[in-house]
Coordinates of C-alpha atoms in Angstrom, one line a residue:
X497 CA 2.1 -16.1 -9.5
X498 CA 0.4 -14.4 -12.3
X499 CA 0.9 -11.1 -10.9
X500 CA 3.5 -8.9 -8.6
X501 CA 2.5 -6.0 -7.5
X502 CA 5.4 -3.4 -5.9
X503 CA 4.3 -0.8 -3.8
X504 CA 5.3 2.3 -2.9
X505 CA 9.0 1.6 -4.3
X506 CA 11.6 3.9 -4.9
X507 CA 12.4 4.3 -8.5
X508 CA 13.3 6.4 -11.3
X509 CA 15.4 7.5 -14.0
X510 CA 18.1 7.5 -11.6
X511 CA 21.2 5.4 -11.1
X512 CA 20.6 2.2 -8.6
X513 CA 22.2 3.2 -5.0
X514 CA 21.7 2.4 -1.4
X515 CA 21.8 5.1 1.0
X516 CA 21.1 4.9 4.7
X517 CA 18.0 6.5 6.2
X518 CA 18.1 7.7 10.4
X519 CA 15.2 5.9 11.4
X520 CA 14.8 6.6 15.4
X521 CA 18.1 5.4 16.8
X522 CA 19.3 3.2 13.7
X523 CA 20.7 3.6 10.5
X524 CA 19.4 1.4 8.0
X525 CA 20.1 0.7 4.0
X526 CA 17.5 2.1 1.7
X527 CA 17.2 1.4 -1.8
X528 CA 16.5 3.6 -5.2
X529 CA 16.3 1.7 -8.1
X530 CA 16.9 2.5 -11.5
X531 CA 12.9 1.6 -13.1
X532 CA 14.8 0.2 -16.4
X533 CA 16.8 -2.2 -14.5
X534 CA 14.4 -3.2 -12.4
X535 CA 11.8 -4.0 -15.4
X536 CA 14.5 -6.0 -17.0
X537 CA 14.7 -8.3 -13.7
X538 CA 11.0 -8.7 -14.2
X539 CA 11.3 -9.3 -17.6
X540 CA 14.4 -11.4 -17.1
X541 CA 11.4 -13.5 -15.0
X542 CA 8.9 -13.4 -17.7
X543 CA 6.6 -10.6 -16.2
X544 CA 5.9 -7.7 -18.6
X545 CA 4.5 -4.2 -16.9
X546 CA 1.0 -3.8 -17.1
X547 CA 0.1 -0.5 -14.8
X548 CA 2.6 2.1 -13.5
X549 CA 1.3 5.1 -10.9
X550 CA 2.2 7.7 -9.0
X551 CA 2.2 7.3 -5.1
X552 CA 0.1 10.4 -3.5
X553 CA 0.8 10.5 0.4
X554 CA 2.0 13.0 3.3
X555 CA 5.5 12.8 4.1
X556 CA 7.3 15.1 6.7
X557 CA 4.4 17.6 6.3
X558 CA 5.3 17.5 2.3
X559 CA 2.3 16.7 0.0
X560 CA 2.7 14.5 -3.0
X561 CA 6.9 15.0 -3.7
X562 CA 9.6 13.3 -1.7
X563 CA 12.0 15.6 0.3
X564 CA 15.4 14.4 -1.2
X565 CA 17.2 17.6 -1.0
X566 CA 19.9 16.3 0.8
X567 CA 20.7 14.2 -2.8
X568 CA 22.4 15.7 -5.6
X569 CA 20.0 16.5 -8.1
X570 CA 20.6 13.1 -10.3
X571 CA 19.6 10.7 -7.5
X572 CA 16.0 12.1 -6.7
X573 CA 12.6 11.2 -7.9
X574 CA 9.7 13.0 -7.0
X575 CA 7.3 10.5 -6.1
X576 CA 7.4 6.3 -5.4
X577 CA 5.5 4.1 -7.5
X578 CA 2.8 1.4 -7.5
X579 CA 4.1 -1.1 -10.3
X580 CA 2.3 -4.2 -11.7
X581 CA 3.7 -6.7 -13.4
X582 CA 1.7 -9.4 -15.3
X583 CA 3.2 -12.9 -16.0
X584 CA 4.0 -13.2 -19.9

């Protein structure tokens, strides 16, 4: 395709890791991805970013910034991102 867009996906300037999130009754792996890495992939692919943005949403009555407390401080980001990627 010319174009990928990722939405909503958890990434930062953190380290890569998979965690598992209590949804309902289940526990099921969740991934954080370190942005550079993931770019490279992409780039790897020949797809170059073209638009980066902030997710703004309502999560567990928390406007705008994720509740990761239960991390240590170097795995959190703030907010998920919308990323575009435009074939080179």
């Amino acid at each position: 395709p010319t174009y990928i867009l990722l939405s909503d996906i958890f990434a930062g300037e953190i380290e890569t890791f998979v965690t598992l999130q209590n949804y309902y009754d289940s526990l099921i792996p969740h991934w954080f991805l370190n942005i550079n890495e993931l770019n490279e992939v992409l780039d790897k692919l020949g797809y170059g970013l073209v638009m980066k943005s902030y997710v703004s949403s309502r999560r567990l009555e928390v406007e705008d910034f994720l509740p990761m407390e239960n991390f240590p401080y170097t795995y959190r980001i703030d907010q998920t991102l919308h990323l575009l990627f435009k074939k080179n």
